[in-house]
GROMACS .gro file of C-alpha atoms in nm:
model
  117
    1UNK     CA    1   0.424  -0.517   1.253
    2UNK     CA    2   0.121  -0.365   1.312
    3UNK     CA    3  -0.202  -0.212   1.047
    4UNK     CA    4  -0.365   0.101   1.187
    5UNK     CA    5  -0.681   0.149   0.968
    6UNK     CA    6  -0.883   0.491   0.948
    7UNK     CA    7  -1.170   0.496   0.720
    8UNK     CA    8  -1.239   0.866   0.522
    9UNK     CA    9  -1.536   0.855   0.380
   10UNK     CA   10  -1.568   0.528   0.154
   11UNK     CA   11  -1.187   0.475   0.188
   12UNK     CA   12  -1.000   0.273   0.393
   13UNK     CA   13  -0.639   0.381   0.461
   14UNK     CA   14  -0.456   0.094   0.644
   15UNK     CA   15  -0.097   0.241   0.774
   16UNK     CA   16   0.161   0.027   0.770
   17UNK     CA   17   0.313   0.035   1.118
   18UNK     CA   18   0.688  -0.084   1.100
   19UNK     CA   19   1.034   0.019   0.937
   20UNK     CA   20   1.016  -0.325   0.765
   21UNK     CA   21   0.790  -0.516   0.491
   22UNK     CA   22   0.982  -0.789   0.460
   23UNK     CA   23   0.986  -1.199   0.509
   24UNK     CA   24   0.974  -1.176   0.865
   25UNK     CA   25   0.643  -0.886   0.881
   26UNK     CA   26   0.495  -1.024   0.574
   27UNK     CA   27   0.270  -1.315   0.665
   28UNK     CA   28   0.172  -1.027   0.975
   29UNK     CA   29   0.072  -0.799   0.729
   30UNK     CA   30  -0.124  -1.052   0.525
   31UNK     CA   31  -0.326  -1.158   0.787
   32UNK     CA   32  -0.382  -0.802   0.905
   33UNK     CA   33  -0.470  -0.695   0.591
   34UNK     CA   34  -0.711  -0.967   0.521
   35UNK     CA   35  -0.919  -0.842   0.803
   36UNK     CA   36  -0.902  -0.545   0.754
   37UNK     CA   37  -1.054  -0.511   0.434
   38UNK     CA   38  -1.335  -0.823   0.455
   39UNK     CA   39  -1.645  -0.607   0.572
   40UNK     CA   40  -1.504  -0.318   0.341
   41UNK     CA   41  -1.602  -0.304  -0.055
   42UNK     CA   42  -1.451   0.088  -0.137
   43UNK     CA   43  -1.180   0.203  -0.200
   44UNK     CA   44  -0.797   0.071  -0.023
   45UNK     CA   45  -0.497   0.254   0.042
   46UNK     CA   46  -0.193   0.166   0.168
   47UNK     CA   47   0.016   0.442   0.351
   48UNK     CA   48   0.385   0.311   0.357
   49UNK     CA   49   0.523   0.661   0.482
   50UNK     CA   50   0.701   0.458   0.787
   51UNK     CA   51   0.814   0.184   0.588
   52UNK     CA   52   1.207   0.238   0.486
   53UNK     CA   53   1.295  -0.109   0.366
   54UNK     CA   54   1.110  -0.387   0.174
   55UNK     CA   55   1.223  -0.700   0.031
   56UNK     CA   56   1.079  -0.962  -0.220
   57UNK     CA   57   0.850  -1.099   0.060
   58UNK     CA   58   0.708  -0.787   0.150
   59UNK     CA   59   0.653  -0.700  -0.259
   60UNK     CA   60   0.473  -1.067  -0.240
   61UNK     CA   61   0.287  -0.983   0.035
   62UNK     CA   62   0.141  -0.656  -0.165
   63UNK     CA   63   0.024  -0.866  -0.483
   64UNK     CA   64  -0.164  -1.086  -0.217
   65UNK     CA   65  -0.321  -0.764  -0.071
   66UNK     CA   66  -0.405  -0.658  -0.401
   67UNK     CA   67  -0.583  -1.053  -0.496
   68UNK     CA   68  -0.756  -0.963  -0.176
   69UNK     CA   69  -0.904  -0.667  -0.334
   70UNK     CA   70  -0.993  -0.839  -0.695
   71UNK     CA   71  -1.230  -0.577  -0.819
   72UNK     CA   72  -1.072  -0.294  -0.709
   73UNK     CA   73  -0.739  -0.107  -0.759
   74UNK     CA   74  -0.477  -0.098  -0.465
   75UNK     CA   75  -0.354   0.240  -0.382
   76UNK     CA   76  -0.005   0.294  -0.265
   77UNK     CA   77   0.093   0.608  -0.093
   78UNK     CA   78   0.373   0.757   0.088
   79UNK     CA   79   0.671   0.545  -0.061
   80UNK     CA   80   1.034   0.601   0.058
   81UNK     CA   81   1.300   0.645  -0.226
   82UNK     CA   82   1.397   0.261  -0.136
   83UNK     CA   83   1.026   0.161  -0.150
   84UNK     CA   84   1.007   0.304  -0.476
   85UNK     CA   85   1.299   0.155  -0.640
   86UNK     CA   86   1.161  -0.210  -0.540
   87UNK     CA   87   0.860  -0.099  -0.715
   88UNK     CA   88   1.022   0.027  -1.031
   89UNK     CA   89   1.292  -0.237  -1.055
   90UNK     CA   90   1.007  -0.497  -1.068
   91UNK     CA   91   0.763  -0.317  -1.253
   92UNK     CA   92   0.496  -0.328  -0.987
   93UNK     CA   93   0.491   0.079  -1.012
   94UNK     CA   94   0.265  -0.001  -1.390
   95UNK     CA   95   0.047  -0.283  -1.171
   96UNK     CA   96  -0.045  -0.065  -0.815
   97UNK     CA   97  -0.161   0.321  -0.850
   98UNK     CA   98   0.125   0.539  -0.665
   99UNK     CA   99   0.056   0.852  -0.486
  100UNK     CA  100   0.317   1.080  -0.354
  101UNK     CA  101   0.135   1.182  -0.045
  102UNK     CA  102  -0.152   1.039   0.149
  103UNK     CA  103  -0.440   1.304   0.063
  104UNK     CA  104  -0.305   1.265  -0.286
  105UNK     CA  105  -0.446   0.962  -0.290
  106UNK     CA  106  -0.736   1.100  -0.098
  107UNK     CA  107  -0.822   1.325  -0.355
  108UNK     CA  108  -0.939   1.084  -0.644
  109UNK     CA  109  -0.905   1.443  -0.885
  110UNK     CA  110  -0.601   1.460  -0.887
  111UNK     CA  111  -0.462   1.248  -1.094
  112UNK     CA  112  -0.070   1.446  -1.155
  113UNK     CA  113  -0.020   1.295  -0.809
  114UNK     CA  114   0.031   0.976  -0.908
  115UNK     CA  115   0.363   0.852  -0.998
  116UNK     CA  116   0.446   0.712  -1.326
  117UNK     CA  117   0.832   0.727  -1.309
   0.00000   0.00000   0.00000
């Protein structure tokens, strides 16, 4: 499991590199995370677009991103159908912003992007 960050203007996008979130990438993508974001204070998206399956460890492991992040809101992007049901079925899709597409989330007017179903 691997984070690829890119920083667009004041955001950071961190890329989550693996098919997986799930007990056995989670602690990887804590740690990763936590790095990633210390000498950062804008804005944080996550781009799931490779990520096909996640479990309850990898859900855990997104809450910890988002304490990471205390002030500001966690953006989500690029969620598989699968990744999206987790989210819904646990009501985490009311708790993280959701964006269809990466530059949806890129482009902070416009707000129809974001999912709310």
């Amino acid at each position: 499991m691997r984070l690829n960050s890119q920083l667009t203007g004041d955001i950071l996008i961190l890329r989550v590199e693996a098919e997986r979130l799930d007990a056995a990438s989670a602690v990887y993508f804590k740690d990763q995370f936590r790095e990633a974001v210390q000498a950062h204070d804008g804005r944080v998206v996550v781009d799931l677009e490779p990520v096909s399956f996640m479990d309850s460890s990898g859900l855990g492991a997104m809450v910890a991103a988002r304490k990471l992040v205390a002030d500001r809101e966690l953006e989500i992007a690029e969620l598989s159908p699968i990744v999206m049901k987790v989210f819904r079925l646990t009501r985490m899709d009311k708790v993280f912003s959701l964006h269809d597409r990466i530059e949806d989330a890129i482009d902070t007017s416009s707000q129809s992007s974001v999912k709310t179903a």
